[in-house]
Structures are given as structure tokens and as C-alpha cells.
mmCIF file with all atom_site columns, C-alpha atoms in Angstrom:
data_model
loop_
_atom_site.group_PDB
_atom_site.id
_atom_site.type_symbol
_atom_site.label_atom_id
_atom_site.label_alt_id
_atom_site.label_comp_id
_atom_site.label_asym_id
_atom_site.label_entity_id
_atom_site.label_seq_id
_atom_site.pdbx_PDB_ins_code
_atom_site.Cartn_x
_atom_site.Cartn_y
_atom_site.Cartn_z
_atom_site.occupancy
_atom_site.B_iso_or_equiv
_atom_site.pdbx_formal_charge
_atom_site.auth_seq_id
_atom_site.auth_comp_id
_atom_site.auth_asym_id
_atom_site.auth_atom_id
_atom_site.pdbx_PDB_model_num
ATOM 1   C CA . UNK Q 1 1   ? -24.194 9.947   13.665  1.00 64.00 ? 7   UNK Q CA 1
ATOM 2   C CA . UNK Q 1 2   ? -22.934 8.850   10.391  1.00 72.00 ? 8   UNK Q CA 1
ATOM 3   C CA . UNK Q 1 3   ? -20.837 5.754   11.612  1.00 79.00 ? 9   UNK Q CA 1
ATOM 4   C CA . UNK Q 1 4   ? -19.882 4.850   7.988   1.00 88.00 ? 10  UNK Q CA 1
ATOM 5   C CA . UNK Q 1 5   ? -18.400 8.304   7.438   1.00 88.00 ? 11  UNK Q CA 1
ATOM 6   C CA . UNK Q 1 6   ? -16.296 7.841   10.710  1.00 90.00 ? 12  UNK Q CA 1
ATOM 7   C CA . UNK Q 1 7   ? -15.122 4.603   9.404   1.00 94.00 ? 13  UNK Q CA 1
ATOM 8   C CA . UNK Q 1 8   ? -14.209 6.090   6.090   1.00 94.00 ? 14  UNK Q CA 1
ATOM 9   C CA . UNK Q 1 9   ? -12.171 8.693   7.887   1.00 92.00 ? 15  UNK Q CA 1
ATOM 10  C CA . UNK Q 1 10  ? -10.035 5.858   9.368   1.00 95.00 ? 16  UNK Q CA 1
ATOM 11  C CA . UNK Q 1 11  ? -9.590  4.588   5.691   1.00 97.00 ? 17  UNK Q CA 1
ATOM 12  C CA . UNK Q 1 12  ? -8.486  8.125   4.630   1.00 95.00 ? 18  UNK Q CA 1
ATOM 13  C CA . UNK Q 1 13  ? -6.095  8.383   7.348   1.00 95.00 ? 19  UNK Q CA 1
ATOM 14  C CA . UNK Q 1 14  ? -4.457  5.019   6.784   1.00 97.00 ? 20  UNK Q CA 1
ATOM 15  C CA . UNK Q 1 15  ? -3.997  5.718   3.104   1.00 97.00 ? 21  UNK Q CA 1
ATOM 16  C CA . UNK Q 1 16  ? -2.766  9.279   3.684   1.00 97.00 ? 22  UNK Q CA 1
ATOM 17  C CA . UNK Q 1 17  ? 1.018   10.106  3.521   1.00 96.00 ? 23  UNK Q CA 1
ATOM 18  C CA . UNK Q 1 18  ? 2.182   11.501  6.754   1.00 96.00 ? 24  UNK Q CA 1
ATOM 19  C CA . UNK Q 1 19  ? 5.535   13.066  6.383   1.00 94.00 ? 25  UNK Q CA 1
ATOM 20  C CA . UNK Q 1 20  ? 4.825   16.244  8.089   1.00 95.00 ? 26  UNK Q CA 1
ATOM 21  C CA . UNK Q 1 21  ? 2.263   18.768  9.245   1.00 95.00 ? 27  UNK Q CA 1
ATOM 22  C CA . UNK Q 1 22  ? 1.073   19.550  5.746   1.00 95.00 ? 28  UNK Q CA 1
ATOM 23  C CA . UNK Q 1 23  ? 0.232   15.958  5.025   1.00 95.00 ? 29  UNK Q CA 1
ATOM 24  C CA . UNK Q 1 24  ? -1.666  15.843  8.360   1.00 94.00 ? 30  UNK Q CA 1
ATOM 25  C CA . UNK Q 1 25  ? -3.565  19.046  7.520   1.00 93.00 ? 31  UNK Q CA 1
ATOM 26  C CA . UNK Q 1 26  ? -4.490  17.485  4.089   1.00 93.00 ? 32  UNK Q CA 1
ATOM 27  C CA . UNK Q 1 27  ? -6.534  14.715  6.053   1.00 92.00 ? 33  UNK Q CA 1
ATOM 28  C CA . UNK Q 1 28  ? -8.932  17.093  7.385   1.00 89.00 ? 34  UNK Q CA 1
ATOM 29  C CA . UNK Q 1 29  ? -11.646 17.721  4.692   1.00 85.00 ? 35  UNK Q CA 1
ATOM 30  C CA . UNK Q 1 30  ? -15.306 18.498  4.598   1.00 80.00 ? 36  UNK Q CA 1
ATOM 31  C CA . UNK Q 1 31  ? -16.751 18.437  8.066   1.00 76.00 ? 37  UNK Q CA 1
ATOM 32  C CA . UNK Q 1 32  ? -13.206 18.222  9.693   1.00 81.00 ? 38  UNK Q CA 1
ATOM 33  C CA . UNK Q 1 33  ? -11.691 21.240  7.869   1.00 84.00 ? 39  UNK Q CA 1
ATOM 34  C CA . UNK Q 1 34  ? -11.879 23.207  11.068  1.00 82.00 ? 40  UNK Q CA 1
ATOM 35  C CA . UNK Q 1 35  ? -9.350  20.905  12.557  1.00 87.00 ? 41  UNK Q CA 1
ATOM 36  C CA . UNK Q 1 36  ? -6.583  21.912  9.963   1.00 90.00 ? 42  UNK Q CA 1
ATOM 37  C CA . UNK Q 1 37  ? -5.473  24.852  11.952  1.00 89.00 ? 43  UNK Q CA 1
ATOM 38  C CA . UNK Q 1 38  ? -5.830  23.059  15.232  1.00 90.00 ? 44  UNK Q CA 1
ATOM 39  C CA . UNK Q 1 39  ? -3.117  20.447  14.802  1.00 91.00 ? 45  UNK Q CA 1
ATOM 40  C CA . UNK Q 1 40  ? 0.645   20.805  15.632  1.00 91.00 ? 46  UNK Q CA 1
ATOM 41  C CA . UNK Q 1 41  ? 3.790   19.041  14.804  1.00 91.00 ? 47  UNK Q CA 1
ATOM 42  C CA . UNK Q 1 42  ? 3.356   16.885  17.819  1.00 91.00 ? 48  UNK Q CA 1
ATOM 43  C CA . UNK Q 1 43  ? 0.077   15.548  16.340  1.00 93.00 ? 49  UNK Q CA 1
ATOM 44  C CA . UNK Q 1 44  ? 2.027   14.074  13.391  1.00 94.00 ? 50  UNK Q CA 1
ATOM 45  C CA . UNK Q 1 45  ? 3.616   11.472  15.672  1.00 94.00 ? 51  UNK Q CA 1
ATOM 46  C CA . UNK Q 1 46  ? 0.277   10.564  17.214  1.00 94.00 ? 52  UNK Q CA 1
ATOM 47  C CA . UNK Q 1 47  ? -1.281  10.162  13.820  1.00 95.00 ? 53  UNK Q CA 1
ATOM 48  C CA . UNK Q 1 48  ? 1.557   8.221   12.447  1.00 96.00 ? 54  UNK Q CA 1
ATOM 49  C CA . UNK Q 1 49  ? 1.192   5.748   15.339  1.00 96.00 ? 55  UNK Q CA 1
ATOM 50  C CA . UNK Q 1 50  ? -2.552  5.625   14.904  1.00 96.00 ? 56  UNK Q CA 1
ATOM 51  C CA . UNK Q 1 51  ? -2.107  4.985   11.159  1.00 97.00 ? 57  UNK Q CA 1
ATOM 52  C CA . UNK Q 1 52  ? 0.144   2.044   11.814  1.00 98.00 ? 58  UNK Q CA 1
ATOM 53  C CA . UNK Q 1 53  ? -2.371  0.556   14.300  1.00 98.00 ? 59  UNK Q CA 1
ATOM 54  C CA . UNK Q 1 54  ? -5.308  1.103   12.186  1.00 98.00 ? 60  UNK Q CA 1
ATOM 55  C CA . UNK Q 1 55  ? -3.461  -0.460  9.245   1.00 98.00 ? 61  UNK Q CA 1
ATOM 56  C CA . UNK Q 1 56  ? -2.894  -3.477  11.473  1.00 98.00 ? 62  UNK Q CA 1
ATOM 57  C CA . UNK Q 1 57  ? -6.787  -3.678  12.049  1.00 98.00 ? 63  UNK Q CA 1
ATOM 58  C CA . UNK Q 1 58  ? -7.229  -3.875  8.328   1.00 98.00 ? 64  UNK Q CA 1
ATOM 59  C CA . UNK Q 1 59  ? -4.524  -6.480  7.808   1.00 97.00 ? 65  UNK Q CA 1
ATOM 60  C CA . UNK Q 1 60  ? -5.991  -8.488  10.511  1.00 97.00 ? 66  UNK Q CA 1
ATOM 61  C CA . UNK Q 1 61  ? -9.651  -8.278  9.283   1.00 96.00 ? 67  UNK Q CA 1
ATOM 62  C CA . UNK Q 1 62  ? -8.498  -9.078  5.667   1.00 95.00 ? 68  UNK Q CA 1
ATOM 63  C CA . UNK Q 1 63  ? -6.658  -12.255 6.829   1.00 96.00 ? 69  UNK Q CA 1
ATOM 64  C CA . UNK Q 1 64  ? -9.380  -13.758 8.911   1.00 94.00 ? 70  UNK Q CA 1
ATOM 65  C CA . UNK Q 1 65  ? -7.747  -12.800 12.097  1.00 96.00 ? 71  UNK Q CA 1
ATOM 66  C CA . UNK Q 1 66  ? -10.904 -11.375 13.722  1.00 95.00 ? 72  UNK Q CA 1
ATOM 67  C CA . UNK Q 1 67  ? -9.922  -11.826 17.365  1.00 96.00 ? 73  UNK Q CA 1
ATOM 68  C CA . UNK Q 1 68  ? -6.654  -9.742  16.700  1.00 97.00 ? 74  UNK Q CA 1
ATOM 69  C CA . UNK Q 1 69  ? -8.674  -7.125  14.924  1.00 97.00 ? 75  UNK Q CA 1
ATOM 70  C CA . UNK Q 1 70  ? -11.017 -6.782  17.782  1.00 97.00 ? 76  UNK Q CA 1
ATOM 71  C CA . UNK Q 1 71  ? -8.271  -6.707  20.217  1.00 98.00 ? 77  UNK Q CA 1
ATOM 72  C CA . UNK Q 1 72  ? -6.454  -3.829  18.399  1.00 98.00 ? 78  UNK Q CA 1
ATOM 73  C CA . UNK Q 1 73  ? -9.752  -1.977  18.138  1.00 97.00 ? 79  UNK Q CA 1
ATOM 74  C CA . UNK Q 1 74  ? -10.464 -2.266  21.758  1.00 97.00 ? 80  UNK Q CA 1
ATOM 75  C CA . UNK Q 1 75  ? -6.912  -1.159  22.590  1.00 97.00 ? 81  UNK Q CA 1
ATOM 76  C CA . UNK Q 1 76  ? -7.389  1.949   20.238  1.00 97.00 ? 82  UNK Q CA 1
ATOM 77  C CA . UNK Q 1 77  ? -10.873 2.581   21.864  1.00 95.00 ? 83  UNK Q CA 1
ATOM 78  C CA . UNK Q 1 78  ? -9.106  2.712   25.148  1.00 95.00 ? 84  UNK Q CA 1
ATOM 79  C CA . UNK Q 1 79  ? -6.361  4.935   23.906  1.00 93.00 ? 85  UNK Q CA 1
ATOM 80  C CA . UNK Q 1 80  ? -8.878  7.378   22.015  1.00 92.00 ? 86  UNK Q CA 1
ATOM 81  C CA . UNK Q 1 81  ? -12.008 7.135   24.130  1.00 90.00 ? 87  UNK Q CA 1
ATOM 82  C CA . UNK Q 1 82  ? -15.337 8.217   22.831  1.00 87.00 ? 88  UNK Q CA 1
ATOM 83  C CA . UNK Q 1 83  ? -17.221 10.670  25.175  1.00 86.00 ? 89  UNK Q CA 1
ATOM 84  C CA . UNK Q 1 84  ? -20.179 11.655  23.181  1.00 85.00 ? 90  UNK Q CA 1
ATOM 85  C CA . UNK Q 1 85  ? -21.771 15.038  23.610  1.00 82.00 ? 91  UNK Q CA 1
ATOM 86  C CA . UNK Q 1 86  ? -24.534 17.125  21.901  1.00 86.00 ? 92  UNK Q CA 1
ATOM 87  C CA . UNK Q 1 87  ? -23.275 20.185  20.223  1.00 80.00 ? 93  UNK Q CA 1
ATOM 88  C CA . UNK Q 1 88  ? -24.915 22.922  18.109  1.00 80.00 ? 94  UNK Q CA 1
ATOM 89  C CA . UNK Q 1 89  ? -25.390 26.646  17.678  1.00 76.00 ? 95  UNK Q CA 1
ATOM 90  C CA . UNK Q 1 90  ? -29.218 26.701  17.916  1.00 78.00 ? 96  UNK Q CA 1
ATOM 91  C CA . UNK Q 1 91  ? -32.115 24.393  18.341  1.00 81.00 ? 97  UNK Q CA 1
ATOM 92  C CA . UNK Q 1 92  ? -32.093 23.501  14.617  1.00 79.00 ? 98  UNK Q CA 1
ATOM 93  C CA . UNK Q 1 93  ? -28.409 22.446  14.521  1.00 81.00 ? 99  UNK Q CA 1
ATOM 94  C CA . UNK Q 1 94  ? -28.112 19.800  17.151  1.00 87.00 ? 100 UNK Q CA 1
ATOM 95  C CA . UNK Q 1 95  ? -25.601 17.059  16.413  1.00 79.00 ? 101 UNK Q CA 1
ATOM 96  C CA . UNK Q 1 96  ? -23.270 14.629  18.090  1.00 79.00 ? 102 UNK Q CA 1
ATOM 97  C CA . UNK Q 1 97  ? -19.594 14.846  18.679  1.00 76.00 ? 103 UNK Q CA 1
ATOM 98  C CA . UNK Q 1 98  ? -17.615 11.844  19.931  1.00 80.00 ? 104 UNK Q CA 1
ATOM 99  C CA . UNK Q 1 99  ? -15.288 13.634  22.503  1.00 75.00 ? 105 UNK Q CA 1
ATOM 100 C CA . UNK Q 1 100 ? -15.737 16.118  25.288  1.00 67.00 ? 106 UNK Q CA 1
ATOM 101 C CA . UNK Q 1 101 ? -15.660 19.747  24.802  1.00 66.00 ? 107 UNK Q CA 1
ATOM 102 C CA . UNK Q 1 102 ? -12.099 20.976  24.734  1.00 68.00 ? 108 UNK Q CA 1
ATOM 103 C CA . UNK Q 1 103 ? -10.630 17.835  23.355  1.00 74.00 ? 109 UNK Q CA 1
ATOM 104 C CA . UNK Q 1 104 ? -7.845  18.362  20.876  1.00 81.00 ? 110 UNK Q CA 1
ATOM 105 C CA . UNK Q 1 105 ? -8.600  18.103  17.127  1.00 80.00 ? 111 UNK Q CA 1
ATOM 106 C CA . UNK Q 1 106 ? -6.359  14.949  16.905  1.00 85.00 ? 112 UNK Q CA 1
ATOM 107 C CA . UNK Q 1 107 ? -8.280  13.329  19.856  1.00 85.00 ? 113 UNK Q CA 1
ATOM 108 C CA . UNK Q 1 108 ? -11.610 14.143  18.255  1.00 86.00 ? 114 UNK Q CA 1
ATOM 109 C CA . UNK Q 1 109 ? -10.579 12.831  14.893  1.00 91.00 ? 115 UNK Q CA 1
ATOM 110 C CA . UNK Q 1 110 ? -9.019  9.701   16.137  1.00 94.00 ? 116 UNK Q CA 1
ATOM 111 C CA . UNK Q 1 111 ? -11.785 8.899   18.544  1.00 92.00 ? 117 UNK Q CA 1
ATOM 112 C CA . UNK Q 1 112 ? -14.281 9.211   15.576  1.00 91.00 ? 118 UNK Q CA 1
ATOM 113 C CA . UNK Q 1 113 ? -12.220 7.043   13.310  1.00 94.00 ? 119 UNK Q CA 1
ATOM 114 C CA . UNK Q 1 114 ? -11.696 4.348   15.821  1.00 95.00 ? 120 UNK Q CA 1
ATOM 115 C CA . UNK Q 1 115 ? -15.413 4.406   16.968  1.00 94.00 ? 121 UNK Q CA 1
ATOM 116 C CA . UNK Q 1 116 ? -16.451 4.208   13.167  1.00 94.00 ? 122 UNK Q CA 1
ATOM 117 C CA . UNK Q 1 117 ? -14.319 1.095   12.451  1.00 96.00 ? 123 UNK Q CA 1
ATOM 118 C CA . UNK Q 1 118 ? -15.576 -0.528  15.735  1.00 96.00 ? 124 UNK Q CA 1
ATOM 119 C CA . UNK Q 1 119 ? -19.136 0.171   14.735  1.00 95.00 ? 125 UNK Q CA 1
ATOM 120 C CA . UNK Q 1 120 ? -18.339 -1.080  11.008  1.00 95.00 ? 126 UNK Q CA 1
ATOM 121 C CA . UNK Q 1 121 ? -16.760 -4.312  12.471  1.00 96.00 ? 127 UNK Q CA 1
ATOM 122 C CA . UNK Q 1 122 ? -19.617 -5.111  14.830  1.00 96.00 ? 128 UNK Q CA 1
ATOM 123 C CA . UNK Q 1 123 ? -22.211 -4.273  11.960  1.00 95.00 ? 129 UNK Q CA 1
ATOM 124 C CA . UNK Q 1 124 ? -20.436 -5.824  8.914   1.00 94.00 ? 130 UNK Q CA 1
ATOM 125 C CA . UNK Q 1 125 ? -17.624 -8.086  10.346  1.00 94.00 ? 131 UNK Q CA 1
ATOM 126 C CA . UNK Q 1 126 ? -13.903 -7.648  9.924   1.00 93.00 ? 132 UNK Q CA 1
ATOM 127 C CA . UNK Q 1 127 ? -13.954 -9.650  6.736   1.00 93.00 ? 133 UNK Q CA 1
ATOM 128 C CA . UNK Q 1 128 ? -15.102 -6.355  5.150   1.00 95.00 ? 134 UNK Q CA 1
ATOM 129 C CA . UNK Q 1 129 ? -11.867 -4.715  5.940   1.00 96.00 ? 135 UNK Q CA 1
ATOM 130 C CA . UNK Q 1 130 ? -9.580  -4.899  2.801   1.00 96.00 ? 136 UNK Q CA 1
ATOM 131 C CA . UNK Q 1 131 ? -6.003  -4.265  1.825   1.00 97.00 ? 137 UNK Q CA 1
ATOM 132 C CA . UNK Q 1 132 ? -5.578  -3.651  -1.882  1.00 97.00 ? 138 UNK Q CA 1
ATOM 133 C CA . UNK Q 1 133 ? -4.492  -6.768  -3.807  1.00 95.00 ? 139 UNK Q CA 1
ATOM 134 C CA . UNK Q 1 134 ? -2.226  -4.740  -6.042  1.00 94.00 ? 140 UNK Q CA 1
ATOM 135 C CA . UNK Q 1 135 ? 1.229   -5.097  -4.673  1.00 87.00 ? 141 UNK Q CA 1
ATOM 136 C CA . UNK Q 1 136 ? 2.254   -1.685  -5.784  1.00 91.00 ? 142 UNK Q CA 1
ATOM 137 C CA . UNK Q 1 137 ? -0.581  -0.008  -3.809  1.00 95.00 ? 143 UNK Q CA 1
ATOM 138 C CA . UNK Q 1 138 ? -1.322  -1.328  -0.271  1.00 93.00 ? 144 UNK Q CA 1
ATOM 139 C CA . UNK Q 1 139 ? -4.163  1.093   0.424   1.00 97.00 ? 145 UNK Q CA 1
ATOM 140 C CA . UNK Q 1 140 ? -6.834  -0.062  2.675   1.00 98.00 ? 146 UNK Q CA 1
ATOM 141 C CA . UNK Q 1 141 ? -10.716 0.044   2.037   1.00 97.00 ? 147 UNK Q CA 1
ATOM 142 C CA . UNK Q 1 142 ? -14.049 -0.978  3.389   1.00 97.00 ? 148 UNK Q CA 1
ATOM 143 C CA . UNK Q 1 143 ? -15.646 -3.660  1.284   1.00 96.00 ? 149 UNK Q CA 1
ATOM 144 C CA . UNK Q 1 144 ? -19.281 -2.534  0.574   1.00 93.00 ? 150 UNK Q CA 1
ATOM 145 C CA . UNK Q 1 145 ? -19.851 -4.893  -2.368  1.00 93.00 ? 151 UNK Q CA 1
ATOM 146 C CA . UNK Q 1 146 ? -22.987 -7.080  -2.202  1.00 91.00 ? 152 UNK Q CA 1
ATOM 147 C CA . UNK Q 1 147 ? -21.063 -10.271 -1.881  1.00 92.00 ? 153 UNK Q CA 1
ATOM 148 C CA . UNK Q 1 148 ? -17.854 -9.369  -0.107  1.00 91.00 ? 154 UNK Q CA 1
ATOM 149 C CA . UNK Q 1 149 ? -15.857 -9.971  -3.271  1.00 92.00 ? 155 UNK Q CA 1
ATOM 150 C CA . UNK Q 1 150 ? -13.804 -6.704  -3.524  1.00 94.00 ? 156 UNK Q CA 1
ATOM 151 C CA . UNK Q 1 151 ? -10.112 -7.147  -3.865  1.00 94.00 ? 157 UNK Q CA 1
ATOM 152 C CA . UNK Q 1 152 ? -8.875  -3.663  -4.837  1.00 96.00 ? 158 UNK Q CA 1
ATOM 153 C CA . UNK Q 1 153 ? -9.105  -0.210  -3.278  1.00 96.00 ? 159 UNK Q CA 1
ATOM 154 C CA . UNK Q 1 154 ? -10.227 1.347   -6.536  1.00 95.00 ? 160 UNK Q CA 1
ATOM 155 C CA . UNK Q 1 155 ? -11.058 0.636   -10.168 1.00 94.00 ? 161 UNK Q CA 1
ATOM 156 C CA . UNK Q 1 156 ? -7.664  2.195   -11.144 1.00 95.00 ? 162 UNK Q CA 1
ATOM 157 C CA . UNK Q 1 157 ? -5.803  -0.450  -9.105  1.00 96.00 ? 163 UNK Q CA 1
ATOM 158 C CA . UNK Q 1 158 ? -7.962  -3.225  -10.456 1.00 94.00 ? 164 UNK Q CA 1
ATOM 159 C CA . UNK Q 1 159 ? -7.464  -2.174  -14.006 1.00 94.00 ? 165 UNK Q CA 1
ATOM 160 C CA . UNK Q 1 160 ? -3.725  -1.842  -13.604 1.00 94.00 ? 166 UNK Q CA 1
ATOM 161 C CA . UNK Q 1 161 ? -3.427  -5.204  -11.850 1.00 92.00 ? 167 UNK Q CA 1
ATOM 162 C CA . UNK Q 1 162 ? -5.612  -6.997  -14.540 1.00 91.00 ? 168 UNK Q CA 1
ATOM 163 C CA . UNK Q 1 163 ? -3.607  -5.338  -17.448 1.00 92.00 ? 169 UNK Q CA 1
ATOM 164 C CA . UNK Q 1 164 ? -0.272  -6.372  -15.898 1.00 88.00 ? 170 UNK Q CA 1
ATOM 165 C CA . UNK Q 1 165 ? -1.562  -10.000 -15.505 1.00 87.00 ? 171 UNK Q CA 1
ATOM 166 C CA . UNK Q 1 166 ? -2.908  -9.937  -19.064 1.00 89.00 ? 172 UNK Q CA 1
ATOM 167 C CA . UNK Q 1 167 ? 0.564   -8.742  -20.393 1.00 90.00 ? 173 UNK Q CA 1
ATOM 168 C CA . UNK Q 1 168 ? 2.388   -11.228 -18.403 1.00 87.00 ? 174 UNK Q CA 1
ATOM 169 C CA . UNK Q 1 169 ? 0.173   -14.128 -19.771 1.00 90.00 ? 175 UNK Q CA 1
ATOM 170 C CA . UNK Q 1 170 ? 0.720   -12.744 -23.235 1.00 90.00 ? 176 UNK Q CA 1
ATOM 171 C CA . UNK Q 1 171 ? 4.652   -12.579 -22.711 1.00 90.00 ? 177 UNK Q CA 1
ATOM 172 C CA . UNK Q 1 172 ? 4.559   -16.197 -21.388 1.00 88.00 ? 178 UNK Q CA 1
ATOM 173 C CA . UNK Q 1 173 ? 2.493   -17.435 -24.400 1.00 88.00 ? 179 UNK Q CA 1
ATOM 174 C CA . UNK Q 1 174 ? 5.029   -15.626 -26.721 1.00 87.00 ? 180 UNK Q CA 1
ATOM 175 C CA . UNK Q 1 175 ? 8.049   -17.000 -24.914 1.00 85.00 ? 181 UNK Q CA 1
ATOM 176 C CA . UNK Q 1 176 ? 6.583   -20.600 -25.247 1.00 77.00 ? 182 UNK Q CA 1
ATOM 177 C CA . UNK Q 1 177 ? 6.121   -20.237 -28.968 1.00 58.00 ? 183 UNK Q CA 1
#
């Protein structure tokens, strides 16, 4: 099982718009594409709730509130339990799923996302959960830098923030002349 990929699905979910069923379907990419046609309007509410709770986990982790991040993840694990099973079509295609056969697409996706974040936290620590430092953004990310120094969700946000700070310093200097 690729736990990092599961943790990244949590990041993708938190950062996704969630206005309606089309936004929810857009979350299901690559290996999860089969889930697109399985979700219903009722799942949108479930995903919105999960989005908020997962965002809280990132907020707690990025502000040194480890116990709160762990408590919220434990609560999410209870609400979206992992029930691993082996699946496949033939002997060369065996792989793991995180939920029992017959689980809804939303249950499978959310169980995988929560499990991935829980494994990430126990492996790397909650300090590796980040919220973009660009006030105009707010996206979450997993800090994979070698020295845990990442502050932005992307190079685009980092550049935009640094350019804005440079321009503000330049205006302040010109105003003081």
C-alpha cells in the first residue's frame, strides 16, 4: 500500500472546491477514477464535513498542537474505519483495499485518506502538516523538504508572496524618501 499516496488524497480533498457533485467527482482521479460515477449528492455533505475536519488536522499540526491533531485523526479513523482486504482480478494483480467489499466510494476514499494521514503523522510527525503561508491561498500540504522548512503549498504561492513582500518594501522605501 502506498501510504504517501493516500495521505496526498487527503491533501487533494482538503484543497478541492466542494460546491456540488461535479466538484466532488473532480476529486476522483487516477486510481480513484472509478469512484466518480459512484458518488451521489448525499456524499457531497459527507465530503464537506470530512474536508473541514481534515483541514483542522493540518491546522493543528502546523501550529504544534500535536495532541489535537492526533485526537482528530483518531476520531476520523473511528468515523471512517479501515477494514483492509486483498483484491484483484487474477494472481498477478493482488493489491490491498482499505475497506470491506461493498463499501461506498465515499467510505473507501475517506478511509484511505484518513489512514494515509494517520500513517504520515506517525512516520513523519504532525509538524510536517502545513497550511500555505500566503494569506490569499490557505491550501494545505505535506512538507517533504529535507529540513522541514516549507512554508508554501506551491512555488507559485511562494513567488507571489515574495514578490508582494518585495513590492511592499520598495513602496515603504520610496514613501520614506
